[in-house]
Tab-separated table of C-alpha atoms in Angstrom:
chain	number	residue	atom	x	y	z
A	1	MET	CA	-0.013	-0.007	-0.014
A	2	THR	CA	2.799	2.397	0.913
A	3	GLY	CA	4.323	1.996	-2.510
A	4	GLU	CA	1.197	3.478	-4.123
A	5	ILE	CA	1.401	6.741	-2.178
A	6	LYS	CA	2.550	9.569	-4.488
A	7	LEU	CA	4.785	11.902	-2.442
A	8	LYS	CA	6.391	15.117	-3.366
A	9	LYS	CA	9.905	14.741	-4.469
A	10	ILE	CA	12.941	15.970	-2.481
A	11	PRO	CA	14.074	19.312	-4.012
A	12	TYR	CA	17.840	18.802	-3.597
A	13	GLY	CA	19.791	21.482	-5.413
A	14	ILE	CA	16.651	23.168	-6.832
A	15	SER	CA	16.773	26.970	-6.939
A	16	ASP	CA	14.099	27.829	-9.408
A	17	PHE	CA	10.813	28.409	-7.368
A	18	ARG	CA	8.564	27.536	-10.350
A	19	ASP	CA	9.957	24.035	-10.396
A	20	PHE	CA	8.193	23.284	-7.056
A	21	SER	CA	4.674	23.539	-8.601
A	22	GLN	CA	5.605	22.057	-12.044
A	23	LYS	CA	7.581	19.159	-10.777
A	24	ASP	CA	5.647	18.399	-7.562
A	25	LEU	CA	8.508	19.116	-5.183
A	26	TYR	CA	8.213	19.505	-1.374
A	27	TYR	CA	8.301	23.208	-0.439
A	28	VAL	CA	8.975	24.522	3.004
A	29	ASP	CA	6.942	27.799	2.810
A	30	LYS	CA	8.938	30.883	3.407
A	31	SER	CA	6.577	33.167	1.357
A	32	ARG	CA	5.215	34.611	4.628
A	33	PHE	CA	8.364	36.761	4.900
A	34	ILE	CA	7.586	38.762	1.759
A	35	SER	CA	5.398	41.164	3.789
A	36	ASN	CA	8.107	41.627	6.381
A	37	ILE	CA	10.608	42.482	3.730
A	38	GLU	CA	8.326	45.121	2.129
A	39	GLU	CA	7.935	46.866	5.489
A	40	LYS	CA	11.659	47.158	5.978
A	41	GLY	CA	12.386	49.652	3.201
A	42	SER	CA	13.061	49.779	-0.538
A	43	PHE	CA	16.717	48.863	-0.638
A	44	LEU	CA	17.760	45.915	1.365
A	45	PHE	CA	20.835	43.639	1.959
A	46	LEU	CA	20.751	40.230	3.543
A	47	ILE	CA	23.664	38.088	4.573
A	48	ARG	CA	23.423	34.289	5.056
A	49	PRO	CA	26.002	31.437	4.851
A	50	ARG	CA	26.350	29.340	1.772
A	51	ARG	CA	23.685	26.721	1.023
A	52	PHE	CA	20.884	28.240	3.046
A	53	GLY	CA	18.425	28.707	0.255
A	54	LYS	CA	19.254	32.294	-0.749
A	55	SER	CA	18.931	31.632	-4.499
A	56	LEU	CA	15.579	29.892	-4.084
A	57	PHE	CA	14.195	32.743	-1.935
A	58	LEU	CA	15.230	35.299	-4.574
A	59	SER	CA	13.634	33.198	-7.302
A	60	MET	CA	10.438	33.178	-5.302
A	61	MET	CA	10.619	36.974	-5.056
A	62	GLU	CA	11.212	37.262	-8.830
A	63	TYR	CA	8.032	35.273	-9.614
A	64	TYR	CA	6.002	37.140	-7.020
A	65	TYR	CA	6.867	40.711	-8.112
A	66	ASP	CA	7.319	40.227	-11.873
A	67	ILE	CA	4.505	41.778	-13.859
A	68	ARG	CA	5.028	39.098	-16.529
A	69	TYR	CA	3.854	36.347	-14.131
A	70	LYS	CA	0.623	38.179	-13.006
A	71	ASP	CA	-1.647	35.663	-14.848
A	72	LYS	CA	0.524	32.726	-13.446
A	73	PHE	CA	0.213	33.808	-9.760
A	74	ASP	CA	-2.363	31.188	-8.758
A	75	GLU	CA	-0.412	28.386	-10.614
A	76	ILE	CA	2.898	29.179	-9.140
A	77	PHE	CA	1.939	30.113	-5.538
A	78	GLN	CA	-0.953	27.821	-4.891
A	79	GLY	CA	-0.727	26.460	-1.349
A	80	THR	CA	1.644	29.069	-0.010
A	81	SER	CA	1.027	31.614	2.690
A	82	ILE	CA	1.448	34.536	0.307
A	83	HIS	CA	-1.168	33.165	-2.044
A	84	GLU	CA	-3.710	33.520	0.679
A	85	ASN	CA	-2.603	36.921	1.829
A	86	PRO	CA	-0.841	38.765	-1.063
A	87	THR	CA	0.431	42.285	-0.742
A	88	GLU	CA	-0.465	45.243	-2.926
A	89	GLU	CA	3.051	45.032	-4.476
A	90	LYS	CA	2.321	41.632	-6.122
A	91	ASN	CA	3.295	41.428	-9.803
A	92	LYS	CA	3.899	45.126	-10.231
A	93	TYR	CA	7.519	45.351	-11.271
A	94	LEU	CA	9.886	44.826	-14.098
A	95	ILE	CA	12.562	42.531	-12.621
A	96	LEU	CA	16.248	43.166	-13.310
A	97	LYS	CA	18.085	40.161	-11.888
A	98	PHE	CA	21.796	39.634	-11.601
A	99	ASN	CA	23.566	36.483	-10.313
A	100	PHE	CA	27.309	36.982	-9.861
A	101	SER	CA	28.110	33.487	-8.737
A	102	SER	CA	29.255	32.426	-12.196
A	103	VAL	CA	31.650	35.355	-12.734
A	104	ASP	CA	35.161	34.052	-13.542
A	105	SER	CA	37.518	35.421	-10.682
A	106	ASN	CA	40.710	35.088	-12.688
A	107	ILE	CA	42.071	38.571	-12.127
A	108	SER	CA	43.280	38.859	-15.677
A	109	ILE	CA	39.792	38.422	-17.184
A	110	VAL	CA	37.418	39.237	-14.268
A	111	GLU	CA	36.248	42.636	-15.564
A	112	GLN	CA	35.424	41.176	-19.002
A	113	ALA	CA	33.655	38.164	-17.304
A	114	PHE	CA	31.678	40.606	-15.148
A	115	LEU	CA	30.713	42.667	-18.240
A	116	HIS	CA	29.540	39.494	-20.047
A	117	ASN	CA	27.496	38.505	-16.978
A	118	VAL	CA	25.814	41.908	-16.733
A	119	THR	CA	25.305	42.021	-20.503
A	120	ASP	CA	23.485	38.701	-20.561
A	121	SER	CA	21.143	39.787	-17.637
A	122	ALA	CA	20.455	43.150	-19.391
A	123	CYS	CA	19.637	41.524	-22.772
A	124	ILE	CA	17.269	39.053	-21.036
A	125	PHE	CA	15.603	42.056	-19.389
A	126	VAL	CA	15.259	43.901	-22.761
A	127	ASP	CA	13.731	40.799	-24.518
A	128	LYS	CA	11.301	40.381	-21.734
A	129	TYR	CA	10.063	43.889	-21.281
A	130	SER	CA	10.725	45.799	-24.591
A	131	ASP	CA	7.050	46.234	-25.283
A	132	LEU	CA	6.265	47.651	-21.869
A	133	LEU	CA	9.217	50.079	-22.245
A	134	ALA	CA	8.348	50.932	-25.802
A	135	ILE	CA	11.808	50.224	-27.066
A	136	ASP	CA	13.258	48.349	-30.026
A	137	ALA	CA	14.785	45.246	-28.401
A	138	GLY	CA	17.292	44.655	-31.220
A	139	GLU	CA	18.584	48.220	-31.255
A	140	VAL	CA	18.881	48.479	-27.509
A	141	LYS	CA	20.699	45.132	-27.262
A	142	ARG	CA	23.217	46.240	-29.836
A	143	LYS	CA	23.921	49.368	-27.891
A	144	LEU	CA	24.275	47.413	-24.598
A	145	GLU	CA	26.594	44.830	-26.213
A	146	SER	CA	28.833	47.628	-27.462
A	147	SER	CA	29.405	48.981	-23.935
A	148	GLU	CA	32.953	49.208	-22.818
A	149	SER	CA	32.327	48.663	-19.016
A	150	PRO	CA	29.635	47.284	-16.818
A	151	ALA	CA	28.968	50.654	-15.396
A	152	MET	CA	28.419	52.122	-18.885
A	153	LEU	CA	26.046	49.299	-19.777
A	154	LEU	CA	23.985	49.645	-16.670
A	155	ASN	CA	23.730	53.375	-17.171
A	156	THR	CA	22.590	52.918	-20.697
A	157	LEU	CA	19.912	50.368	-19.702
A	158	LEU	CA	18.671	52.584	-16.829
A	159	ARG	CA	18.288	55.563	-19.192
A	160	TYR	CA	15.909	53.497	-21.287
A	161	CYS	CA	13.827	52.710	-18.205
A	162	SER	CA	13.843	56.240	-16.731
A	163	GLY	CA	10.664	58.190	-16.712
A	164	LYS	CA	8.498	55.218	-17.568
A	165	GLU	CA	5.346	54.110	-15.827
A	166	GLN	CA	6.843	50.662	-15.047
A	167	LYS	CA	9.389	50.673	-12.278
A	168	LEU	CA	12.237	48.251	-11.626
A	169	TYR	CA	12.924	45.772	-8.833
A	170	VAL	CA	16.570	44.970	-8.903
A	171	ILE	CA	17.555	41.597	-7.460
A	172	ILE	CA	21.272	40.607	-6.983
A	173	ASP	CA	22.192	37.041	-5.932
A	174	GLU	CA	25.677	36.331	-4.508
A	175	TYR	CA	26.884	39.840	-5.066
A	176	ASP	CA	30.256	39.069	-3.427
A	177	ASN	CA	31.108	35.576	-4.717
A	178	PHE	CA	33.764	36.427	-7.221
A	179	ALA	CA	35.131	39.412	-5.227
A	180	ASN	CA	35.656	37.080	-2.177
A	181	THR	CA	37.550	34.681	-4.392
A	182	ILE	CA	39.823	37.459	-5.692
A	183	LEU	CA	40.574	38.545	-2.178
A	184	SER	CA	41.585	35.018	-1.065
A	185	THR	CA	43.468	33.962	-4.220
A	186	SER	CA	44.874	37.132	-5.796
A	187	GLY	CA	45.349	39.196	-2.597
A	188	GLU	CA	44.228	42.554	-1.152
A	189	GLN	CA	45.713	44.737	-3.899
A	190	ALA	CA	43.789	42.936	-6.674
A	191	PHE	CA	40.589	43.184	-4.455
A	192	HIS	CA	41.277	46.873	-3.747
A	193	ASP	CA	41.684	47.561	-7.491
A	194	ILE	CA	38.133	46.377	-8.344
A	195	THR	CA	36.377	47.863	-5.267
A	196	HIS	CA	38.051	51.257	-4.819
A	197	GLY	CA	38.861	54.389	-6.983
A	198	GLU	CA	38.082	53.629	-10.553
A	199	GLY	CA	37.477	49.933	-10.004
A	200	PHE	CA	34.801	48.384	-12.229
A	201	PHE	CA	32.841	46.904	-9.382
A	202	ARG	CA	32.651	50.166	-7.477
A	203	ALA	CA	31.662	52.062	-10.670
A	204	PHE	CA	28.866	49.530	-11.321
A	205	PHE	CA	27.455	50.258	-7.758
A	206	ASN	CA	27.794	53.901	-8.300
A	207	VAL	CA	25.434	53.675	-11.289
A	208	LEU	CA	23.185	51.390	-9.380
A	209	LYS	CA	22.807	53.947	-6.623
A	210	ALA	CA	22.141	56.755	-9.179
A	211	GLY	CA	19.276	54.681	-10.489
A	212	THR	CA	17.587	54.893	-7.054
A	213	THR	CA	17.752	58.627	-6.398
A	214	GLY	CA	16.168	61.706	-7.956
A	215	SER	CA	13.002	62.295	-9.849
A	216	GLY	CA	12.112	59.901	-12.538
A	217	THR	CA	14.636	57.296	-11.528
A	218	PRO	CA	13.690	53.774	-12.528
A	219	ILE	CA	14.740	51.650	-9.586
A	220	SER	CA	12.010	51.487	-6.908
A	221	ARG	CA	13.224	48.483	-4.990
A	222	LEU	CA	16.398	46.499	-4.551
A	223	PHE	CA	17.119	43.246	-2.666
A	224	MET	CA	20.673	41.869	-2.558
A	225	THR	CA	22.243	38.814	-0.890
A	226	GLY	CA	25.742	37.628	-0.116
A	227	VAL	CA	27.788	35.839	2.535
A	228	SER	CA	29.637	38.769	4.030
A	229	PRO	CA	29.497	42.556	4.264
A	230	ILE	CA	33.181	42.977	3.241
A	231	THR	CA	32.776	43.732	-0.442
A	232	LEU	CA	29.794	46.038	0.069
A	233	ASP	CA	31.645	47.959	2.730
A	234	ASP	CA	34.585	48.401	0.507
A	235	VAL	CA	32.377	49.926	-2.270
A	236	THR	CA	30.296	51.696	0.383
A	237	SER	CA	30.832	55.296	-0.947
A	238	GLY	CA	29.634	54.041	-4.278
A	239	PHE	CA	26.574	52.272	-2.764
A	240	ASN	CA	25.602	53.338	0.739
A	241	ILE	CA	21.804	53.140	0.572
A	242	ALA	CA	21.087	49.530	1.299
A	243	SER	CA	19.845	48.618	4.799
A	244	ASN	CA	21.475	45.550	6.258
A	245	ILE	CA	18.724	43.432	7.676
A	246	SER	CA	20.702	40.269	8.468
A	247	LEU	CA	20.232	40.460	12.233
A	248	ASP	CA	16.522	41.415	12.293
A	249	LEU	CA	14.549	39.307	14.639
A	250	ASP	CA	11.370	39.086	12.675
A	251	ILE	CA	13.133	37.394	9.730
A	252	ASP	CA	15.615	35.121	11.553
A	253	GLU	CA	13.939	32.105	10.049
A	254	ILE	CA	13.700	33.553	6.423
A	255	MET	CA	16.064	30.919	5.298
A	256	GLY	CA	16.923	27.502	6.605
A	257	PHE	CA	14.587	25.171	8.364
A	258	ASN	CA	13.481	25.297	12.040
A	259	SER	CA	13.028	22.225	14.145
A	260	ALA	CA	9.339	21.987	13.585
A	261	GLU	CA	9.756	22.137	9.822
A	262	VAL	CA	12.433	19.331	9.922
A	263	GLU	CA	10.265	17.163	12.058
A	264	SER	CA	7.383	17.624	9.577
A	265	LEU	CA	9.764	16.586	6.732
A	266	ILE	CA	10.687	13.390	8.584
A	267	GLU	CA	7.092	12.503	9.235
A	268	TYR	CA	6.026	13.243	5.651
A	269	TYR	CA	8.640	10.970	4.189
A	270	ARG	CA	7.854	8.276	6.774
A	271	GLN	CA	4.917	7.523	4.481
A	272	THR	CA	7.431	5.910	2.114
A	273	GLY	CA	7.893	3.162	4.658
A	274	LYS	CA	11.625	3.616	4.390
A	275	ILE	CA	12.209	5.611	7.654
A	276	LYS	CA	13.022	3.062	10.343
A	277	HIS	CA	14.204	5.380	13.112
A	278	PHE	CA	12.056	7.421	15.531
A	279	THR	CA	11.777	11.042	14.529
A	280	GLN	CA	13.566	12.260	17.671
A	281	GLU	CA	16.477	9.943	17.058
A	282	LEU	CA	17.004	11.504	13.651
A	283	MET	CA	16.489	15.026	15.009
A	284	LYS	CA	19.157	14.301	17.700
A	285	ILE	CA	21.625	13.244	14.959
A	286	MET	CA	20.875	16.175	12.755
A	287	ALA	CA	21.108	18.609	15.699
A	288	TYR	CA	24.562	17.120	16.592
A	289	TRP	CA	25.959	17.239	13.048
A	290	TYR	CA	24.238	20.269	11.580
A	291	ASN	CA	23.766	22.216	14.852
A	292	GLY	CA	21.340	25.056	15.057
A	293	TYR	CA	22.111	28.530	13.564
A	294	ARG	CA	20.702	31.661	15.195
A	295	PHE	CA	20.426	34.841	13.065
A	296	SER	CA	19.436	37.386	15.554
A	297	LEU	CA	20.955	38.382	18.958
A	298	ASN	CA	17.568	38.197	20.690
A	299	SER	CA	16.196	35.103	19.031
A	300	THR	CA	15.633	31.868	20.874
A	301	ARG	CA	14.886	30.031	17.610
A	302	VAL	CA	17.398	27.882	15.749
A	303	VAL	CA	17.486	26.912	12.147
A	304	PHE	CA	19.259	24.150	10.151
A	305	ASN	CA	21.172	24.397	6.942
A	306	THR	CA	18.746	23.706	4.099
A	307	VAL	CA	20.981	21.635	1.889
A	308	HIS	CA	22.297	19.486	4.691
A	309	ILE	CA	18.742	18.426	5.749
A	310	TRP	CA	17.761	17.606	2.184
A	311	TYR	CA	20.975	15.663	1.696
A	312	PHE	CA	20.451	13.681	4.878
A	313	LEU	CA	16.890	12.663	3.922
A	314	ARG	CA	17.839	11.894	0.316
A	315	GLU	CA	20.683	9.637	1.407
A	316	TYR	CA	18.616	7.992	4.135
A	317	LEU	CA	15.783	7.151	1.811
A	318	LYS	CA	18.081	5.340	-0.596
A	319	GLU	CA	18.639	2.351	1.697
A	320	SER	CA	16.671	3.182	4.844
A	321	ARG	CA	19.801	3.893	6.796
A	322	ILE	CA	21.662	6.815	8.345
A	323	PRO	CA	24.117	8.140	5.750
A	324	TYR	CA	27.776	7.063	6.126
A	325	GLU	CA	28.893	10.570	5.274
A	326	PHE	CA	27.055	13.227	7.356
A	327	ILE	CA	28.378	16.252	5.542
A	328	ASP	CA	27.330	17.067	1.961
A	329	ARG	CA	30.529	17.841	0.187
A	330	ASN	CA	28.662	20.217	-2.095
A	331	ALA	CA	27.845	22.416	0.932
A	332	LEU	CA	31.339	22.552	2.419
A	333	ILE	CA	32.924	25.988	2.657
A	334	ASP	CA	35.888	26.565	0.421
A	335	TYR	CA	38.594	26.921	3.030
A	336	ASN	CA	40.919	28.479	0.484
A	337	LYS	CA	38.548	31.485	0.688
A	338	LEU	CA	39.318	31.655	4.426
A	339	ARG	CA	43.032	32.162	3.955
A	340	HIS	CA	42.708	35.939	3.987
A	341	LEU	CA	41.261	35.574	7.610
A	342	ILE	CA	44.701	34.770	8.935
A	343	ILE	CA	47.130	35.492	6.046
A	344	VAL	CA	47.928	38.946	4.579
A	345	ASP	CA	49.648	39.492	1.248
A	346	LYS	CA	52.296	42.138	1.963
A	347	LYS	CA	54.073	42.870	-1.281
A	348	LYS	CA	53.791	39.129	-2.183
A	349	THR	CA	55.131	38.132	1.242
A	350	LEU	CA	52.647	36.111	3.162
A	351	VAL	CA	52.426	36.992	6.875
A	352	THR	CA	49.916	36.258	9.603
A	353	ASN	CA	47.712	39.147	10.680
A	354	GLY	CA	47.083	38.202	14.268
A	355	ASN	CA	43.989	36.124	13.740
A	356	PHE	CA	45.629	32.825	13.863
A	357	SER	CA	45.931	32.930	17.665
A	358	ARG	CA	42.184	33.715	17.782
A	359	ILE	CA	41.328	30.706	15.642
A	360	LYS	CA	43.602	28.572	17.852
A	361	ALA	CA	41.787	29.778	20.987
A	362	LEU	CA	38.390	29.189	19.390
A	363	ILE	CA	39.392	25.495	18.571
A	364	GLU	CA	40.497	25.036	22.171
A	365	THR	CA	37.559	26.644	23.911
A	366	ASN	CA	34.846	26.218	21.268
A	367	SER	CA	33.389	29.598	22.238
A	368	THR	CA	33.960	33.350	22.363
A	369	GLN	CA	32.021	36.604	22.691
A	370	SER	CA	32.056	39.630	20.415
A	371	PHE	CA	29.964	42.426	19.080
A	372	ILE	CA	28.626	41.525	15.605
A	373	LYS	CA	29.626	44.232	13.140
A	374	GLU	CA	27.311	44.914	10.286
A	375	GLY	CA	30.052	46.330	8.069
A	376	PHE	CA	33.893	46.385	7.671
A	377	THR	CA	36.468	46.496	5.010
A	378	ALA	CA	38.947	43.728	4.027
A	379	LEU	CA	41.739	45.754	5.707
A	380	GLN	CA	39.756	45.832	8.983
A	381	LEU	CA	39.839	42.096	9.432
A	382	ILE	CA	42.690	42.398	11.901
A	383	GLU	CA	40.242	43.887	14.352
A	384	GLN	CA	38.900	41.157	16.743
A	385	ASP	CA	35.193	41.979	16.470
A	386	ASN	CA	35.336	42.119	12.698
A	387	PHE	CA	37.212	38.882	12.546
A	388	TYR	CA	34.656	37.031	14.727
A	389	SER	CA	31.768	38.717	12.845
A	390	LEU	CA	32.941	37.246	9.630
A	391	LEU	CA	33.226	33.785	11.130
A	392	TYR	CA	29.618	34.255	12.096
A	393	TYR	CA	28.453	35.370	8.696
A	394	PHE	CA	30.305	32.527	7.043
A	395	GLY	CA	28.386	30.143	9.359
A	396	LEU	CA	31.506	28.978	11.286
A	397	LEU	CA	30.210	30.518	14.523
A	398	THR	CA	26.585	31.084	15.707
A	399	ILE	CA	24.828	32.893	18.414
A	400	THR	CA	24.062	31.098	21.617
A	401	GLY	CA	23.092	34.114	23.768
A	402	ILE	CA	23.920	37.734	24.645
A	403	SER	CA	26.266	38.955	27.425
A	404	LEU	CA	25.489	41.620	29.961
A	405	SER	CA	27.594	44.025	27.900
A	406	GLY	CA	25.613	43.333	24.744
A	407	GLN	CA	28.094	41.071	23.074
A	408	ALA	CA	27.051	38.007	21.224
A	409	LEU	CA	27.994	34.705	22.795
A	410	LEU	CA	29.374	32.743	19.813
């Protein structure tokens, strides 16, 4: 009988929100947080560790706000919280979406790779909305493709959108991915060159900011995610309008799964007949291996890494046993990217920056306390609070409480 039950598939590695309705995948509903986000302001910045479902959440936002999916709203969002309680902003925007995760971080070609990435996104945007903007798609794309820099291209695109009735919602996924890689593999000077002065990344954010200010400007809303505040802080004079909502209490569960959601998953897939352990046994194992992350100083709620939970269930259901490997290798942090936490490139001479002793103490004591800083530059990593804050943002430390002095117990 159990073999006849048709259950939703495990959505391991899925980041396109529409797939959940089209392919009958299990969805842990996070749509209720859309209204929270709208209330926080127009230009927002959210930090979460890798593999916590950032791309999926942004995909959900894209389908929710995109005017092109207005007639598909019921089909895509059926069964979600936001379907029953939509906001007035639903399906009212043109979506300009960037994903910088695929930008090649080779310093010799990174600017060209970034330009190609931005060009592709801009051309997709033009093809999608040319009728609403009353522009000739072919002509505009030729102009965009002839741009000499990412900033020039974005400026050209925004000029076509200025003064129009339709407004833009800009969504940026993994804004700092390639820049973090440059910092760790090519050194501070290479990172400085793209994020300061006339650097192409800084110039791009200058134009982005200009598109949000003044009369007739096209960008009404912006939502951006990453794994740390370093890159944004380094280009901050070029883009200082985004509010960092990463520690806000009301959205501490916006990504990741809480304990009740994980228990519901186990009970749901118990219908396969393949789960032989008690739910609390499995919860205990998951809590030990995946721990619980807290994303607000005043929160008592913990969440689990999304990918690790799906990985565990997928592997368990294969042979009705606990996986031999508890950690999904696809979700492991790239430790090469952490070298810059303790190693500084001083004119091609590698020296420690003082953080090695802090890591050593953390390994020995398993805890520390620190203020969590919302922003700091790469050069400020030698400061203790900034160093511990970055470990927290990367998901290597988490909050267990708050001290009398207001510091996070990590």
